[in-house]
XYZ file of C-alpha atoms in Angstrom:
455
model
C 0.000 0.000 0.000
C 1.431 3.379 -0.999
C 2.000 5.918 1.691
C 0.266 9.256 1.376
C 2.287 12.107 -0.012
C 3.410 14.287 2.918
C 1.954 17.760 3.248
C 4.314 20.664 2.509
C 6.235 21.957 5.487
C 4.774 25.166 7.048
C 6.617 28.339 5.897
C 8.183 29.098 9.285
C 9.515 25.557 9.648
C 10.751 25.583 6.060
C 12.690 28.788 6.689
C 14.369 27.135 9.679
C 15.292 24.128 7.519
C 16.682 26.452 4.847
C 18.700 28.365 7.454
C 20.150 25.141 8.878
C 21.168 23.882 5.436
C 22.558 27.259 4.387
C 24.670 27.766 7.505
C 25.993 24.227 7.344
C 26.908 24.411 3.665
C 28.489 27.835 4.192
C 30.792 26.394 6.834
C 31.620 23.361 4.692
C 32.417 25.494 1.653
C 34.345 27.997 3.750
C 36.613 25.149 4.808
C 36.939 23.817 1.262
C 37.533 27.160 -0.469
C 39.888 28.358 2.217
C 42.206 25.557 1.193
C 41.929 26.541 -2.492
C 42.784 30.171 -1.805
C 45.669 29.217 0.480
C 46.920 26.783 -2.174
C 47.087 29.630 -4.677
C 48.687 32.134 -2.295
C 50.989 30.496 0.278
C 50.989 26.684 0.283
C 53.444 26.540 -2.608
C 56.064 28.251 -0.402
C 55.147 26.605 2.904
C 54.880 22.988 1.765
C 56.812 22.884 -1.548
C 59.606 25.439 -1.003
C 62.235 23.655 -3.071
C 60.267 23.939 -6.322
C 60.157 26.629 -8.979
C 57.337 29.089 -8.028
C 54.983 27.976 -10.807
C 55.840 24.301 -10.231
C 55.213 24.825 -6.529
C 51.811 26.267 -7.394
C 51.090 23.228 -9.555
C 52.016 20.898 -6.686
C 49.908 22.966 -4.327
C 46.917 22.704 -6.657
C 47.588 18.967 -6.934
C 46.941 18.554 -3.204
C 43.878 20.738 -3.780
C 42.684 18.310 -6.461
C 43.178 15.335 -4.137
C 40.226 16.587 -2.113
C 38.014 16.133 -5.154
C 39.227 12.561 -5.577
C 37.754 11.706 -2.170
C 34.395 13.279 -2.930
C 32.966 10.305 -4.902
C 33.797 8.002 -1.981
C 32.019 10.423 0.336
C 29.061 10.459 -2.039
C 28.841 6.652 -2.003
C 29.171 6.244 1.770
C 27.028 9.202 2.831
C 24.519 8.518 0.059
C 24.052 4.904 1.153
C 23.538 5.681 4.816
C 21.616 8.865 4.080
C 19.090 6.841 2.089
C 18.917 4.210 4.823
C 19.125 6.260 8.036
C 18.019 9.742 7.017
C 19.485 13.064 5.898
C 19.973 14.798 9.243
C 22.352 12.304 10.924
C 24.730 12.272 7.972
C 24.762 16.058 7.691
C 25.906 16.350 11.300
C 28.700 13.830 10.667
C 29.888 15.596 7.499
C 30.120 18.907 9.353
C 32.217 17.362 12.124
C 34.611 15.725 9.672
C 35.086 18.822 7.554
C 35.536 21.165 10.508
C 37.943 18.830 12.271
C 40.151 18.429 9.201
C 40.228 22.174 8.547
C 41.103 22.982 12.162
C 43.922 20.413 12.002
C 45.370 22.094 8.886
C 45.680 25.255 10.951
C 47.906 23.351 13.394
C 49.966 21.566 10.748
C 53.774 21.973 10.784
C 55.234 23.217 7.502
C 58.030 21.807 5.335
C 60.575 23.940 7.200
C 59.690 22.126 10.451
C 59.138 18.465 9.541
C 60.287 18.217 5.927
C 58.469 16.024 3.404
C 56.031 14.765 6.045
C 54.305 18.153 5.922
C 52.828 17.846 2.394
C 51.887 14.214 3.152
C 49.879 15.246 6.220
C 48.377 18.122 4.271
C 47.234 15.682 1.590
C 45.648 13.336 4.167
C 43.660 16.175 5.722
C 42.617 17.317 2.266
C 41.281 13.811 1.613
C 39.162 14.019 4.763
C 37.815 17.389 3.607
C 36.859 15.967 0.228
C 35.232 12.881 1.764
C 33.078 15.064 4.029
C 32.066 17.480 1.269
C 31.144 14.564 -0.993
C 28.419 13.663 1.478
C 27.444 17.180 2.518
C 25.980 18.609 -0.658
C 23.402 15.912 -1.378
C 22.017 15.850 2.150
C 21.791 19.634 2.473
C 19.872 20.220 -0.753
C 17.613 17.195 -0.203
C 16.648 18.318 3.267
C 15.273 21.549 1.787
C 13.856 20.038 -1.413
C 11.951 17.360 0.484
C 10.457 19.815 2.985
C 9.092 22.209 0.360
C 6.443 21.946 -2.346
C 6.937 21.795 -6.086
C 5.774 25.340 -6.866
C 8.709 27.096 -5.190
C 11.177 24.239 -4.865
C 13.690 25.848 -7.198
C 13.763 28.984 -5.069
C 13.991 27.309 -1.664
C 16.445 24.613 -2.773
C 18.723 27.262 -4.254
C 19.431 28.705 -0.803
C 21.755 25.858 0.271
C 23.541 26.538 -3.035
C 24.305 30.047 -1.799
C 26.477 28.346 0.816
C 29.156 28.064 -1.886
C 29.508 31.805 -2.579
C 28.888 32.533 1.115
C 31.735 30.197 2.041
C 33.881 31.708 -0.702
C 32.956 35.172 0.558
C 33.837 34.269 4.128
C 37.106 32.519 3.235
C 38.229 35.219 0.812
C 37.141 37.964 3.196
C 39.161 36.567 6.076
C 42.217 36.072 3.854
C 41.808 39.522 2.342
C 41.622 41.140 5.780
C 44.694 39.262 6.981
C 46.774 40.108 3.916
C 45.788 43.760 4.361
C 46.624 43.837 8.080
C 49.727 41.671 8.100
C 53.021 41.904 6.265
C 53.825 39.172 3.747
C 56.324 37.691 6.198
C 53.850 37.623 9.091
C 51.099 36.126 6.934
C 53.430 33.396 5.643
C 54.767 32.707 9.139
C 51.566 32.414 11.180
C 48.754 34.562 9.750
C 47.598 31.932 7.272
C 46.698 29.623 10.186
C 44.025 31.931 11.632
C 41.279 31.255 9.039
C 41.721 27.492 9.454
C 41.541 27.668 13.244
C 38.395 29.812 13.049
C 36.677 26.804 11.522
C 36.384 25.270 15.004
C 34.126 28.107 16.162
C 32.021 27.933 13.008
C 31.478 24.183 13.410
C 30.076 24.640 16.925
C 27.548 27.165 15.590
C 26.647 24.928 12.657
C 26.108 21.865 14.834
C 23.835 23.764 17.211
C 21.614 24.796 14.303
C 21.609 21.490 12.438
C 20.712 19.454 15.504
C 17.563 21.560 15.928
C 15.874 20.626 12.632
C 13.587 17.699 11.833
C 14.169 14.862 9.414
C 12.652 15.172 5.931
C 8.909 14.234 5.965
C 9.233 12.766 2.463
C 12.023 10.483 3.664
C 10.065 9.422 6.749
C 7.022 8.581 4.600
C 9.141 6.569 2.155
C 10.834 4.721 5.022
C 7.447 3.840 6.541
C 6.213 2.584 3.167
C 9.329 0.435 2.730
C 8.923 -1.085 6.185
C 5.269 -1.809 5.448
C 6.145 -3.576 2.203
C 8.712 -5.641 4.040
C 6.254 -6.584 6.790
C 3.298 -7.432 4.532
C 4.941 -8.834 1.414
C 8.460 -9.670 2.547
C 9.807 -7.269 -0.041
C 13.368 -6.201 0.795
C 14.771 -3.053 -0.764
C 17.872 -3.190 -2.906
C 20.945 -1.230 -1.897
C 20.513 2.415 -2.936
C 23.503 2.255 -5.297
C 22.088 -0.814 -7.071
C 18.683 0.842 -7.337
C 20.213 4.016 -8.773
C 22.157 2.120 -11.425
C 19.057 0.118 -12.345
C 16.415 2.852 -12.458
C 18.317 6.120 -12.832
C 21.597 5.424 -14.655
C 20.650 7.846 -17.437
C 19.899 10.593 -14.903
C 23.279 10.019 -13.251
C 25.035 10.531 -16.591
C 22.995 13.670 -17.281
C 23.843 15.071 -13.845
C 27.529 14.390 -14.442
C 27.434 16.145 -17.800
C 25.496 19.060 -16.335
C 28.196 19.573 -13.729
C 31.097 19.887 -16.179
C 30.723 23.532 -17.207
C 29.398 24.575 -13.806
C 32.289 23.014 -11.901
C 35.147 23.883 -14.267
C 34.096 27.488 -14.810
C 33.680 28.127 -11.096
C 37.181 27.015 -10.143
C 38.741 28.859 -13.064
C 36.923 32.067 -12.066
C 37.567 31.863 -8.314
C 40.719 29.768 -7.740
C 42.859 29.904 -10.881
C 42.200 33.600 -11.269
C 44.263 34.266 -8.139
C 47.255 32.753 -9.935
C 46.584 34.367 -13.322
C 45.947 37.869 -12.013
C 49.028 37.890 -9.784
C 51.629 36.052 -11.915
C 50.533 36.815 -15.475
C 48.989 40.283 -15.166
C 51.003 41.542 -12.203
C 48.129 42.553 -9.946
C 48.547 42.270 -6.184
C 47.141 39.435 -4.107
C 44.946 41.952 -2.326
C 43.460 43.208 -5.582
C 42.685 39.693 -6.820
C 41.147 38.676 -3.489
C 38.989 41.797 -3.376
C 37.625 41.114 -6.863
C 36.664 37.563 -5.910
C 35.216 38.878 -2.655
C 32.862 41.345 -4.349
C 32.009 38.907 -7.129
C 31.074 36.264 -4.558
C 28.713 38.719 -2.839
C 26.906 39.314 -6.141
C 26.921 35.568 -6.796
C 25.233 34.991 -3.433
C 22.514 37.521 -4.264
C 21.641 36.221 -7.753
C 21.441 32.492 -6.977
C 17.967 32.666 -5.337
C 16.791 34.844 -8.247
C 17.906 32.230 -10.774
C 16.283 29.550 -8.580
C 12.978 31.445 -8.589
C 13.216 31.863 -12.363
C 13.622 28.092 -12.724
C 10.262 27.701 -10.964
C 8.684 29.808 -13.725
C 10.609 28.764 -16.838
C 11.813 25.302 -15.840
C 15.172 23.909 -14.723
C 16.485 23.205 -18.236
C 16.048 26.688 -19.809
C 17.745 28.445 -16.883
C 20.573 25.907 -16.809
C 21.124 26.390 -20.559
C 21.362 30.162 -20.106
C 24.224 29.605 -17.673
C 26.077 27.011 -19.755
C 25.912 29.004 -23.003
C 26.670 32.240 -21.163
C 29.774 30.949 -19.412
C 31.164 29.534 -22.640
C 30.559 32.798 -24.487
C 32.102 34.866 -21.669
C 35.497 33.169 -21.482
C 37.356 35.184 -24.127
C 35.983 38.533 -22.869
C 36.742 37.321 -19.335
C 40.502 37.048 -19.916
C 40.590 40.102 -22.188
C 39.225 42.208 -19.341
C 41.682 40.780 -16.817
C 44.610 41.438 -19.153
C 43.829 45.168 -18.991
C 45.373 45.080 -15.520
C 42.862 47.264 -13.675
C 40.766 46.417 -10.660
C 37.567 47.529 -12.410
C 38.093 45.254 -15.398
C 39.064 42.328 -13.163
C 35.958 42.864 -11.036
C 33.695 43.012 -14.079
C 35.197 39.819 -15.502
C 34.765 37.862 -12.264
C 31.304 39.213 -11.420
C 29.723 38.545 -14.812
C 31.293 35.089 -14.856
C 29.828 34.260 -11.439
C 26.384 35.616 -12.353
C 26.305 33.321 -15.385
C 27.605 30.454 -13.279
C 24.700 31.051 -10.882
C 22.229 30.263 -13.656
C 23.587 26.705 -13.630
C 24.213 26.369 -9.920
C 20.858 27.738 -8.689
C 18.470 25.215 -10.310
C 20.915 22.347 -9.843
C 19.702 21.437 -6.331
C 16.041 21.071 -7.279
C 16.904 19.627 -10.714
C 19.032 16.791 -9.357
C 16.675 16.107 -6.435
C 13.723 15.735 -8.792
C 15.540 13.157 -10.916
C 15.669 10.447 -8.243
C 13.321 8.488 -5.968
C 13.415 9.186 -2.230
C 15.043 5.954 -1.064
C 17.818 6.392 -3.607
C 17.793 10.186 -3.924
C 20.742 10.918 -1.607
C 22.840 8.340 -3.460
C 21.732 9.369 -6.946
C 22.114 13.119 -6.501
C 25.437 12.767 -4.678
C 26.917 10.297 -7.175
C 25.864 12.384 -10.158
C 27.252 15.559 -8.621
C 30.456 14.291 -7.027
C 31.757 11.764 -9.559
C 31.803 14.501 -12.176
C 33.834 16.726 -9.852
C 36.822 14.393 -10.253
C 36.975 15.177 -13.966
C 35.729 18.757 -13.681
C 36.522 20.848 -10.612
C 39.420 18.747 -9.350
C 41.849 19.295 -12.221
C 40.469 22.651 -13.400
C 42.982 24.948 -11.618
C 45.734 22.414 -12.304
C 44.934 22.178 -16.023
C 44.533 25.946 -16.333
C 47.884 26.545 -14.604
C 49.605 23.940 -16.795
C 48.117 25.466 -19.971
C 49.331 28.876 -18.876
C 52.823 27.522 -18.150
C 53.029 25.774 -21.539
C 51.504 28.450 -23.784
C 51.887 31.679 -21.840
C 48.431 32.813 -22.983
C 44.827 32.444 -21.825
C 43.500 31.205 -25.196
C 43.769 27.451 -24.474
C 42.179 28.022 -21.051
C 39.198 29.726 -22.689
C 38.857 26.848 -25.155
C 39.003 24.394 -22.240
C 36.023 26.050 -20.521
C 34.114 26.379 -23.820
C 34.517 22.624 -24.428
C 33.075 21.933 -20.981
C 30.164 24.279 -21.720
C 29.364 22.392 -24.930
C 29.327 19.097 -23.034
C 26.928 20.552 -20.465
C 24.631 21.885 -23.185
C 24.404 18.391 -24.692
C 23.579 16.891 -21.272
C 20.828 19.418 -20.554
C 19.295 19.016 -24.014
C 19.098 15.262 -23.343
C 17.517 15.754 -19.911
C 13.804 15.828 -19.131
C 12.152 18.799 -17.472
C 11.552 18.036 -13.780
C 9.999 21.291 -12.523
C 6.560 19.820 -11.727
C 7.773 16.580 -10.154
C 6.092 15.407 -6.944
C 8.937 14.036 -4.812
C 6.601 11.960 -2.652
C 4.878 10.465 -5.702
C 8.190 9.611 -7.352
C 9.274 7.902 -4.133
C 6.510 5.342 -4.370
C 6.732 4.437 -8.036
C 10.402 4.596 -8.986
C 11.687 1.498 -7.167
C 9.008 -0.686 -8.729
C 8.719 0.760 -12.225
C 11.795 1.417 -14.298
C 9.576 3.398 -16.651
C 9.041 6.069 -14.015
C 10.876 8.663 -16.124
C 8.061 8.620 -18.665
C 5.420 9.046 -15.965
C 6.886 12.004 -14.071
């Protein structure tokens, strides 16, 4: 017997759920982006001092990429238990893991103190960060998506997505303030540790808020229905991963393709740009950080607007605007930066992030609506995080290597344009999910592999 579709969460409760997801994702992304900014600015000297400056930056970005390699494992583990035990428990665990690893980086001895063991320990902690973030994203966006109703799901589910620019804003803001207040020597000696140690305070706040929210009503209804089927008919559910590969393999591939342009463009605009603007154009670290800081604030503001637009136009049209826009912006993006002024750099970064937001905003609702409840955490996480290994992980590394080999931004622009074309193909092949009923999908998807045609 199918369980009744849960009623939408009352507005006040939904706002509390959104706040809990947003604050948690902000802290998680603060930790993750803090590492990326530090990798571009100081880790090459602190952990790889014997290398050529650009080679040291490449090695620093390599440890940055290692964090992405752990994200698929986090997606598998957190997705499995999130679909079995619930969203809330796994979100608390991911926050603890991420915060603990980031705090430990702030205490880590450098190469000058313990030699080659320093980059090894740095890499291990980066792996823990990636593992935690691989499980964080899916749970955070599902908790909001499954509490809301279909009419405004794009808007509400986009708020956890603002945790990325909010975390970037927080990480860049702290680094920008420190580089402005401290000399280069003081920042390299001890100042860089402060943002990492602050993570401990942020985690305490995030835990307090996340522990106060309720589990998703859609998940609880699906769990009750599964237990009833087991009790009355002896029907045992398949493992979430098996169910995803059986019923939603096409949606997983579409999600992976959709992430390519979104992921690659974001890390080129926010992480690689710190290298390009300082080494190629000759701008100061402070100038580059300030441009990313302001651009991230605009990014934060436009994401809910793009999410609301996806409720009116659909997920696919808004996503396509972002993918085509980012691809078209790449050559003007580098042309503006090459002018060597703060205004042109700010314009390049801000427009790029606004266009990126058109992909990132509807992504939460879009991916959530693709999968059934008892496999949704696994499906959304696998689709999102497996693509990050090929997209976001090597993006700063590839961009830096292309710059080192060619001395020009042209191949980097072509690299992002190729990713945009791949994303356009994926979105064209996708179905529109805007009017999906998450509770209804939960009941039919495990039993009917034709569910895609019915939703």
